[in-house]
Amino acid sequence: MAFVHLDIRCLYTVLICTSFGCVLSSNTEIKVNPPLDFEIVDPGYLGYISMQWKPPLSLDNFKECTVEYELKYRNFDSESWKTIITTNLYYKDGFDLNKGIEAKIHTLLPEQCTNGSEVYSSWSEATYWTPPQGRGETKIQDLDCEYYNWQYLLCSWKPGVDVPFDTNYNLFYWYEGLDQAIECAEYMTSNGKNTGCRFPHLKSPDYKDFYICVNGSSQSMLIRSSYFIFQLQNIVKPLPPEYLSLTMKDSNEISLKWNVPRGPIPERCFFYEIILTEDYTTWVFTTMENEMCIKRTSNKSHQICLLVRSKVNIYCSDDGIWSEWSEEECWKGDTWKEIVIYFMIPFGFISLFVLLVTLLLLYKQRSVLETIFDSRKEVFTRQETLC
Ligand SMILES: *[C@@H]1O[C@H](CO)[C@@H](O)[C@H](O)[C@H]1NC(C)=O
Ligand SMILES: *[C@@H]1O[C@H](CO)[C@@H](O)[C@H](O)[C@H]1NC(C)=O
Ligand SMILES: *[C@@H]1O[C@H](CO)[C@@H](O)[C@H](O)[C@H]1NC(C)=O
């Protein structure tokens, strides 16, 4: 619809221009100034930046109008601008502070103020860029953060390349709700150097940008800082599922079940990967439920084994980390037959044999005892006769 309207308007303009020698409407006379004092301000939140401005001069002609501002901004090397239309005099968003920021803004008079089409001012522009300190290789490598069971955040890193021996790194973090950036309170260390951070309990830190800066210092050179932004629900590593069970429903169907991992993650947020091994064949499949039924490929299979791992699903996060694999649980076919064949029968024979031998021994022992007793009796009787 919008395109159709636009087309018709263009057509009219063209018609008017061609037939009447282009008499432009009074709209061209309406002009508006760009916003004043446009600036990009870093409040020290490690990437959460404020863009602010003041209303343009001589707005008096449009007192009944709500003036709008169209703001465009991006990191230096990104291809597209983010565009916002607002009536406020500031706007805040997260940026990658490893790079510079550029932004531009103009005043916008909506159609209802001008009896015609929208009127824009020229652009006001601003940039924000702190040239990075130190060589690029001095910054930390491979920051790895995992949010265990949606409860405990842990980050670790490796030191930069060829950094002086006395180099040490510090981690700072911020998210909406904290008054200021906070330094890690519990570092993990290796040879006296910080290599990771164990975060304290965080108060509602998920579903919002989480900002991290790892900077460092050394006596002999400058160390480059690195900035990171992520959302905690996207780096959750759940616990593995527990109490796996396999039960035969009939000779063809087998029912698989396991317990939802313990902890604060709701049941509906899980996604499972299953490895099922039927004798020598392996299948891999996924499900959102913590139970399922499968058909056996053959009702003669001897052993079916199950392994499950869990991850947070797309209804609760954009991404996640697989848990460790659960303990393996197996079902063995025709177990009683095997027990009878391989265990009960030999055991029966052995028991019988042992019993026979015992009886035999007992019998023998008894006869020996009896002979001894008999001879003693004889001795006594002889002594008696002597007295
Ligand atoms: C818009 O049109 C109305 C009536 O046609 C007029 O009273 C008003 O002054 C016009 N406003 C502008 C900004 O031209
Ligand atoms: C590291 O960053 C924090 C937070 O921005 C800052 O307060 C601190 O001075 C920085 N340290 C170094 C050595 O640059
Ligand atoms: C095993 O499967 C075969 C073929 O599908 C079927 O004929 C047979 O009855 C099944 N055996 C049992 C014990 O269910």
Coordinates of C-alpha atoms and ligand atoms in Angstrom, one line a residue:
M1 CA 0.0 0.0 0.0
A2 CA 2.7 2.4 0.9
F3 CA 4.4 1.9 -2.4
V4 CA 1.2 2.5 -4.3
H5 CA 0.6 5.8 -2.4
L6 CA 4.1 6.9 -3.2
D7 CA 3.8 6.0 -6.9
I8 CA 0.6 8.0 -7.2
R9 CA 2.1 11.0 -5.6
C10 CA 5.1 10.9 -7.9
L11 CA 2.9 10.6 -10.9
Y12 CA 0.9 13.7 -9.8
T13 CA 4.1 15.7 -9.3
V14 CA 5.3 14.7 -12.7
L15 CA 2.0 15.6 -14.3
I16 CA 1.9 19.0 -12.5
C17 CA 5.5 19.7 -13.4
T18 CA 5.0 18.8 -17.1
S19 CA 1.7 20.6 -17.7
F20 CA 2.2 23.8 -15.6
G21 CA 5.9 24.3 -15.8
C22 CA 6.6 23.0 -12.3
V23 CA 5.0 25.3 -9.7
L24 CA 6.5 24.0 -6.5
S25 CA 4.2 24.0 -3.5
S26 CA 4.8 26.1 -0.4
N27 CA 6.4 23.1 1.4
T28 CA 9.9 24.0 0.1
E29 CA 9.8 27.1 2.3
I30 CA 9.5 25.1 5.5
K31 CA 12.9 24.6 6.9
V32 CA 14.2 23.1 10.2
N33 CA 17.6 23.2 11.9
P34 CA 19.6 20.2 13.0
P35 CA 19.7 19.3 16.7
L36 CA 22.3 21.2 18.8
D37 CA 25.3 19.9 20.7
F38 CA 25.1 16.3 19.5
E39 CA 27.6 14.2 21.4
I40 CA 28.5 10.6 22.2
V41 CA 29.2 10.1 25.9
D42 CA 30.9 7.1 27.6
P43 CA 29.6 6.7 31.2
G44 CA 32.2 4.0 31.9
Y45 CA 29.9 1.1 31.4
L46 CA 32.3 -0.8 29.2
G47 CA 30.3 -0.3 26.0
Y48 CA 26.9 1.0 27.0
I49 CA 27.1 4.4 25.4
S50 CA 24.8 7.5 25.5
M51 CA 24.1 9.7 22.5
Q52 CA 22.6 13.0 23.5
W53 CA 21.6 16.4 21.9
K54 CA 19.6 19.6 22.4
P55 CA 16.5 20.8 20.4
P56 CA 17.3 22.8 17.2
L57 CA 17.1 26.6 17.2
S58 CA 14.0 28.5 16.1
L59 CA 11.4 25.7 16.6
D60 CA 8.9 28.4 17.6
N61 CA 7.0 28.1 14.2
F62 CA 6.1 24.5 15.2
K63 CA 4.9 24.8 18.7
E64 CA 1.9 22.6 18.2
C65 CA 4.1 20.0 16.7
T66 CA 6.0 17.1 18.2
V67 CA 9.4 17.3 16.7
E68 CA 11.1 14.0 16.0
Y69 CA 14.7 13.0 15.6
E70 CA 16.1 10.4 13.3
L71 CA 19.3 8.9 14.7
K72 CA 21.7 6.6 12.9
Y73 CA 24.7 5.0 14.5
R74 CA 27.2 2.1 14.1
N75 CA 30.6 0.8 14.9
F76 CA 33.3 2.1 12.5
D77 CA 33.6 -1.0 10.4
S78 CA 30.0 -2.2 10.4
E79 CA 28.2 -2.2 7.1
S80 CA 24.8 -1.0 8.2
W81 CA 23.5 1.8 10.4
K82 CA 21.0 1.2 13.1
T83 CA 18.2 3.7 12.8
I84 CA 16.0 5.1 15.6
I85 CA 13.2 7.7 15.5
T86 CA 12.6 9.3 18.8
T87 CA 11.2 12.4 20.5
N88 CA 13.6 12.1 23.4
L89 CA 16.9 14.1 23.6
Y90 CA 19.1 11.0 24.2
Y91 CA 19.4 7.4 23.2
K92 CA 21.5 4.6 24.7
D93 CA 22.8 1.4 23.2
G94 CA 25.6 -1.1 23.5
F95 CA 28.7 -0.8 21.3
D96 CA 31.9 -2.8 20.7
L97 CA 34.5 -0.5 22.3
N98 CA 37.3 -2.4 20.6
K99 CA 36.3 -0.1 17.7
G100 CA 35.2 3.5 17.3
I101 CA 31.6 4.7 17.1
E102 CA 30.0 7.1 14.6
A103 CA 26.5 8.6 14.8
K104 CA 24.5 11.2 13.0
I105 CA 21.1 12.8 13.7
H106 CA 18.7 15.1 12.0
T107 CA 15.4 16.9 13.0
L108 CA 12.3 15.5 11.4
L109 CA 9.0 17.4 11.1
P110 CA 6.2 14.9 10.6
E111 CA 3.6 15.4 7.8
Q112 CA 0.9 16.8 10.1
C113 CA 3.2 19.7 10.9
T114 CA 3.9 20.8 7.4
N115 CA 0.7 20.2 5.5
G116 CA 2.6 18.0 3.1
S117 CA 5.6 15.7 3.2
E118 CA 8.0 15.2 6.1
V119 CA 10.7 17.9 6.4
Y120 CA 14.3 17.0 7.5
S121 CA 17.1 19.1 8.7
S122 CA 20.7 18.6 7.7
W123 CA 22.7 16.0 9.7
S124 CA 24.7 16.6 12.8
E125 CA 27.5 14.2 13.2
A126 CA 29.6 12.8 16.1
T127 CA 32.3 10.2 16.6
Y128 CA 33.8 8.5 19.6
W129 CA 37.1 6.7 19.5
T130 CA 39.7 6.1 22.1
P131 CA 42.8 5.0 20.2
P132 CA 43.8 1.6 21.7
Q133 CA 46.9 1.3 23.8
G134 CA 49.7 -1.2 23.3
R135 CA 50.3 -3.8 20.6
G136 CA 47.3 -5.9 19.4
E137 CA 49.1 -9.2 20.6
T138 CA 49.3 -8.0 24.2
K139 CA 45.5 -8.4 24.7
I140 CA 44.1 -11.6 26.2
Q141 CA 43.3 -14.5 24.0
D142 CA 40.3 -16.9 23.9
L143 CA 38.0 -15.5 26.5
D144 CA 35.7 -18.3 27.3
C145 CA 32.6 -17.7 29.5
E146 CA 30.1 -20.3 30.6
Y147 CA 27.0 -19.8 32.7
Y148 CA 26.8 -23.1 34.6
N149 CA 23.3 -24.3 35.1
W150 CA 22.0 -20.7 34.7
Q151 CA 23.5 -20.0 38.1
Y152 CA 27.3 -19.6 38.2
L153 CA 29.3 -17.5 35.7
L154 CA 32.9 -18.4 35.0
C155 CA 35.2 -16.8 32.5
S156 CA 38.8 -17.8 31.6
W157 CA 41.4 -16.5 29.2
K158 CA 45.0 -17.0 28.1
P159 CA 47.5 -14.2 28.3
G160 CA 48.6 -12.2 25.2
V161 CA 51.5 -13.3 23.0
D162 CA 55.1 -12.3 24.0
V163 CA 54.0 -10.2 26.9
P164 CA 56.5 -9.2 29.6
F165 CA 56.8 -11.5 32.6
D166 CA 55.2 -9.1 35.0
T167 CA 52.0 -8.7 32.9
N168 CA 48.8 -9.2 34.8
Y169 CA 45.2 -8.9 33.7
N170 CA 42.1 -7.6 35.4
L171 CA 38.4 -8.2 34.5
F172 CA 35.7 -5.6 34.9
Y173 CA 32.0 -6.2 34.2
W174 CA 28.7 -4.2 34.0
Y175 CA 25.1 -4.8 33.1
E176 CA 22.0 -2.8 33.5
G177 CA 21.1 -2.6 37.2
L178 CA 24.7 -2.0 38.4
D179 CA 25.7 1.5 39.4
Q180 CA 29.2 1.2 38.0
A181 CA 31.6 -1.3 36.4
I182 CA 32.8 -3.8 39.0
E183 CA 36.1 -5.6 39.1
C184 CA 36.2 -9.4 39.5
A185 CA 36.3 -10.3 43.2
E186 CA 37.5 -13.8 42.8
Y187 CA 40.2 -14.4 40.2
M188 CA 41.4 -17.9 39.2
T189 CA 45.2 -17.8 39.0
S190 CA 48.0 -19.7 37.5
N191 CA 51.6 -19.0 38.6
G192 CA 50.3 -15.9 40.4
K193 CA 48.7 -14.5 37.2
N194 CA 45.0 -14.0 36.7
T195 CA 43.6 -16.4 34.2
G196 CA 39.9 -16.3 34.9
C197 CA 37.1 -15.0 37.1
R198 CA 34.6 -16.7 39.3
F199 CA 31.6 -14.3 39.4
P200 CA 29.6 -13.9 42.6
H201 CA 25.9 -14.5 42.6
L202 CA 24.4 -12.0 40.0
K203 CA 21.1 -10.4 40.5
S204 CA 18.8 -10.7 37.3
P205 CA 21.7 -10.5 34.8
D206 CA 20.0 -12.4 31.9
Y207 CA 18.1 -11.2 28.8
K208 CA 20.2 -8.0 28.8
D209 CA 23.7 -7.1 27.4
F210 CA 26.5 -8.2 29.7
Y211 CA 29.7 -6.1 29.2
I212 CA 33.2 -7.3 30.0
C213 CA 36.5 -5.5 29.7
V214 CA 39.8 -7.3 30.4
N215 CA 42.7 -4.9 30.6
G216 CA 46.2 -5.4 31.9
S217 CA 49.3 -3.7 33.1
S218 CA 53.0 -4.2 33.0
Q219 CA 56.0 -2.0 34.0
S220 CA 57.6 -2.2 30.6
M221 CA 54.9 -1.9 28.1
L222 CA 51.2 -0.9 27.5
I223 CA 48.7 -3.8 27.4
R224 CA 45.8 -3.7 25.0
S225 CA 42.3 -3.9 26.6
S226 CA 39.6 -6.2 25.1
Y227 CA 35.9 -5.6 25.3
F228 CA 33.1 -8.3 25.1
I229 CA 29.3 -8.2 25.0
F230 CA 27.0 -11.2 25.4
Q231 CA 23.8 -12.2 27.0
L232 CA 24.1 -14.8 29.8
Q233 CA 21.1 -16.9 28.7
N234 CA 23.0 -17.7 25.5
I235 CA 26.0 -19.2 27.2
V236 CA 24.2 -21.5 29.7
K237 CA 25.8 -25.0 30.2
P238 CA 23.2 -27.2 31.9
L239 CA 23.9 -30.2 34.1
P240 CA 23.6 -33.6 32.3
P241 CA 20.2 -35.5 32.6
E242 CA 20.0 -38.1 35.4
Y243 CA 18.2 -41.3 36.2
L244 CA 18.0 -42.7 32.7
S245 CA 15.7 -45.6 32.2
L246 CA 14.8 -48.0 29.4
T247 CA 11.7 -50.1 29.6
M248 CA 10.2 -52.5 27.2
K249 CA 6.6 -51.7 26.3
D250 CA 6.1 -54.7 24.1
S251 CA 8.6 -56.8 22.1
N252 CA 8.9 -54.0 19.5
E253 CA 8.8 -50.8 21.5
I254 CA 11.0 -49.4 24.1
S255 CA 10.3 -46.4 26.3
L256 CA 13.1 -44.0 27.2
K257 CA 13.0 -41.6 30.1
W258 CA 15.3 -39.4 32.1
N259 CA 15.1 -36.7 34.8
V260 CA 15.1 -33.0 33.9
P261 CA 18.5 -31.7 35.3
R262 CA 18.2 -30.2 38.7
G263 CA 18.4 -26.4 39.2
P264 CA 16.7 -23.2 38.2
I265 CA 16.2 -24.0 34.5
P266 CA 12.5 -24.5 33.7
E267 CA 11.6 -27.9 32.2
R268 CA 10.2 -26.2 29.0
C269 CA 13.7 -24.7 28.3
F270 CA 15.5 -28.0 27.7
F271 CA 16.5 -29.7 24.5
Y272 CA 18.1 -33.1 24.5
E273 CA 20.4 -35.0 22.3
I274 CA 20.2 -38.8 22.5
I275 CA 22.7 -41.5 21.4
L276 CA 21.0 -44.8 21.2
T277 CA 23.1 -47.9 20.5
E278 CA 21.2 -51.1 19.5
D279 CA 23.8 -53.9 19.5
Y280 CA 26.2 -52.5 17.0
T281 CA 24.2 -49.7 15.4
T282 CA 24.1 -46.2 16.7
W283 CA 21.4 -43.5 16.2
V284 CA 21.5 -39.9 17.2
F285 CA 18.4 -37.8 17.6
T286 CA 17.0 -34.8 19.5
T287 CA 13.9 -34.0 21.4
M288 CA 12.3 -31.4 23.7
E289 CA 10.6 -33.9 25.9
N290 CA 12.3 -35.9 28.7
E291 CA 10.7 -39.2 27.5
M292 CA 10.0 -40.9 24.2
C293 CA 9.2 -44.2 22.7
I294 CA 11.2 -45.8 20.0
K295 CA 10.7 -48.9 17.8
R296 CA 13.4 -51.5 18.0
T297 CA 14.9 -52.4 14.6
S298 CA 14.8 -56.0 15.5
N299 CA 13.1 -57.8 18.4
K300 CA 16.2 -59.9 18.7
S301 CA 18.5 -57.2 19.8
H302 CA 20.5 -58.1 22.9
Q303 CA 21.4 -54.8 24.2
I304 CA 20.1 -51.2 23.9
C305 CA 22.2 -48.4 25.5
L306 CA 21.2 -44.8 26.0
L307 CA 23.2 -41.6 26.5
V308 CA 21.6 -38.1 26.8
R309 CA 22.9 -34.6 27.1
S310 CA 21.0 -31.3 27.5
K311 CA 21.1 -27.8 26.2
V312 CA 18.8 -24.7 26.5
N313 CA 16.3 -24.6 23.6
I314 CA 15.4 -21.8 21.2
Y315 CA 12.3 -20.8 23.3
C316 CA 14.5 -19.7 26.1
S317 CA 17.7 -18.5 24.4
D318 CA 19.3 -17.9 21.0
D319 CA 22.2 -20.2 21.8
G320 CA 23.7 -22.5 24.4
I321 CA 26.4 -24.9 25.4
W322 CA 25.9 -28.7 25.5
S323 CA 26.0 -30.3 28.9
E324 CA 28.4 -33.2 29.6
W325 CA 27.0 -36.6 28.6
S326 CA 24.9 -38.4 31.2
E327 CA 25.9 -41.8 32.6
E328 CA 25.2 -44.6 30.2
E329 CA 22.1 -46.8 30.9
C330 CA 21.6 -50.1 29.1
W331 CA 18.8 -52.6 28.7
K332 CA 19.7 -56.2 28.0
G333 CA 17.4 -58.4 26.0
D334 CA 16.3 -61.9 27.2
T335 CA 18.3 -61.4 30.4
W336 CA 16.7 -64.4 32.2
K337 CA 17.6 -66.8 29.5
E338 CA 21.2 -65.6 29.5
I339 CA 21.3 -65.8 33.3
V340 CA 20.0 -69.4 33.2
I341 CA 22.4 -70.4 30.4
Y342 CA 25.6 -68.7 31.5
F343 CA 25.2 -68.4 35.2
M344 CA 22.5 -70.6 36.8
I345 CA 23.4 -73.9 35.1
P346 CA 27.2 -73.8 35.9
F347 CA 26.4 -72.5 39.3
G348 CA 24.0 -75.3 39.9
F349 CA 26.5 -77.9 38.8
I350 CA 29.2 -76.4 41.0
S351 CA 26.9 -76.2 44.0
L352 CA 25.9 -79.8 43.6
F353 CA 29.5 -80.9 43.3
V354 CA 30.5 -79.0 46.4
L355 CA 27.5 -80.5 48.3
L356 CA 28.5 -84.0 47.3
V357 CA 32.1 -83.5 48.3
T358 CA 31.1 -82.1 51.6
L359 CA 28.8 -84.9 52.3
L360 CA 31.5 -87.4 51.3
L361 CA 34.0 -85.7 53.6
L362 CA 31.5 -85.5 56.4
Y363 CA 30.8 -89.2 56.0
K364 CA 34.5 -90.0 56.0
Q365 CA 35.2 -87.9 59.1
R366 CA 32.4 -89.5 60.9
S367 CA 33.7 -93.0 60.3
V368 CA 37.2 -91.9 61.5
L369 CA 35.8 -90.4 64.7
E370 CA 33.8 -93.5 65.3
T371 CA 36.9 -95.7 65.1
I372 CA 38.8 -93.4 67.5
F373 CA 36.0 -93.4 70.0
D374 CA 35.7 -97.1 69.8
S375 CA 39.4 -97.6 70.5
R376 CA 39.2 -95.3 73.6
K377 CA 36.4 -97.2 74.9
E378 CA 38.5 -100.3 74.6
V379 CA 41.4 -98.6 76.6
F380 CA 39.1 -97.6 79.4
T381 CA 37.6 -101.0 79.7
R382 CA 41.1 -102.4 79.9
Q383 CA 42.2 -100.0 82.7
E384 CA 39.1 -100.8 84.7
T385 CA 39.9 -104.4 84.6
L386 CA 43.5 -103.6 85.8
C387 CA 42.3 -101.8 89.1
Ligands
LIG1 C1 -1.7 23.9 7.4 O1 -3.0 24.1 6.8 C2 -3.9 24.8 7.7 C3 -5.2 24.9 7.1 O2 -5.2 24.5 5.7 C4 -3.4 26.2 8.1 O3 -4.2 26.8 9.0 C5 -2.0 26.0 8.7 O4 -1.4 27.2 9.0 C6 -1.0 25.2 7.8 N1 0.2 24.9 8.5 C7 1.4 25.1 7.9 C8 2.5 24.8 8.8 O5 1.5 25.5 6.8
LIG2 C1 40.8 -1.2 33.4 O1 39.5 -0.9 33.2 C2 38.8 -0.4 34.4 C3 37.4 -0.2 34.0 O2 37.2 0.5 32.9 C4 39.5 0.9 34.8 O3 38.9 1.4 35.9 C5 41.0 0.7 35.0 O4 41.7 1.8 35.3 C6 41.6 0.0 33.8 N1 43.0 -0.4 34.1 C7 44.0 -0.3 33.3 C8 45.3 -0.7 33.8 O5 43.9 0.3 32.2
LIG3 C1 9.7 -60.8 16.1 O1 9.5 -60.2 14.9 C2 9.0 -61.1 13.9 C3 9.0 -60.3 12.6 O2 8.8 -59.0 12.7 C4 7.6 -61.6 14.3 O3 7.2 -62.5 13.3 C5 7.8 -62.3 15.7 O4 6.5 -62.7 16.1 C6 8.4 -61.4 16.7 N1 8.6 -62.1 17.9 C7 8.1 -61.7 19.1 C8 8.5 -62.6 20.3 O5 7.4 -60.8 19.2

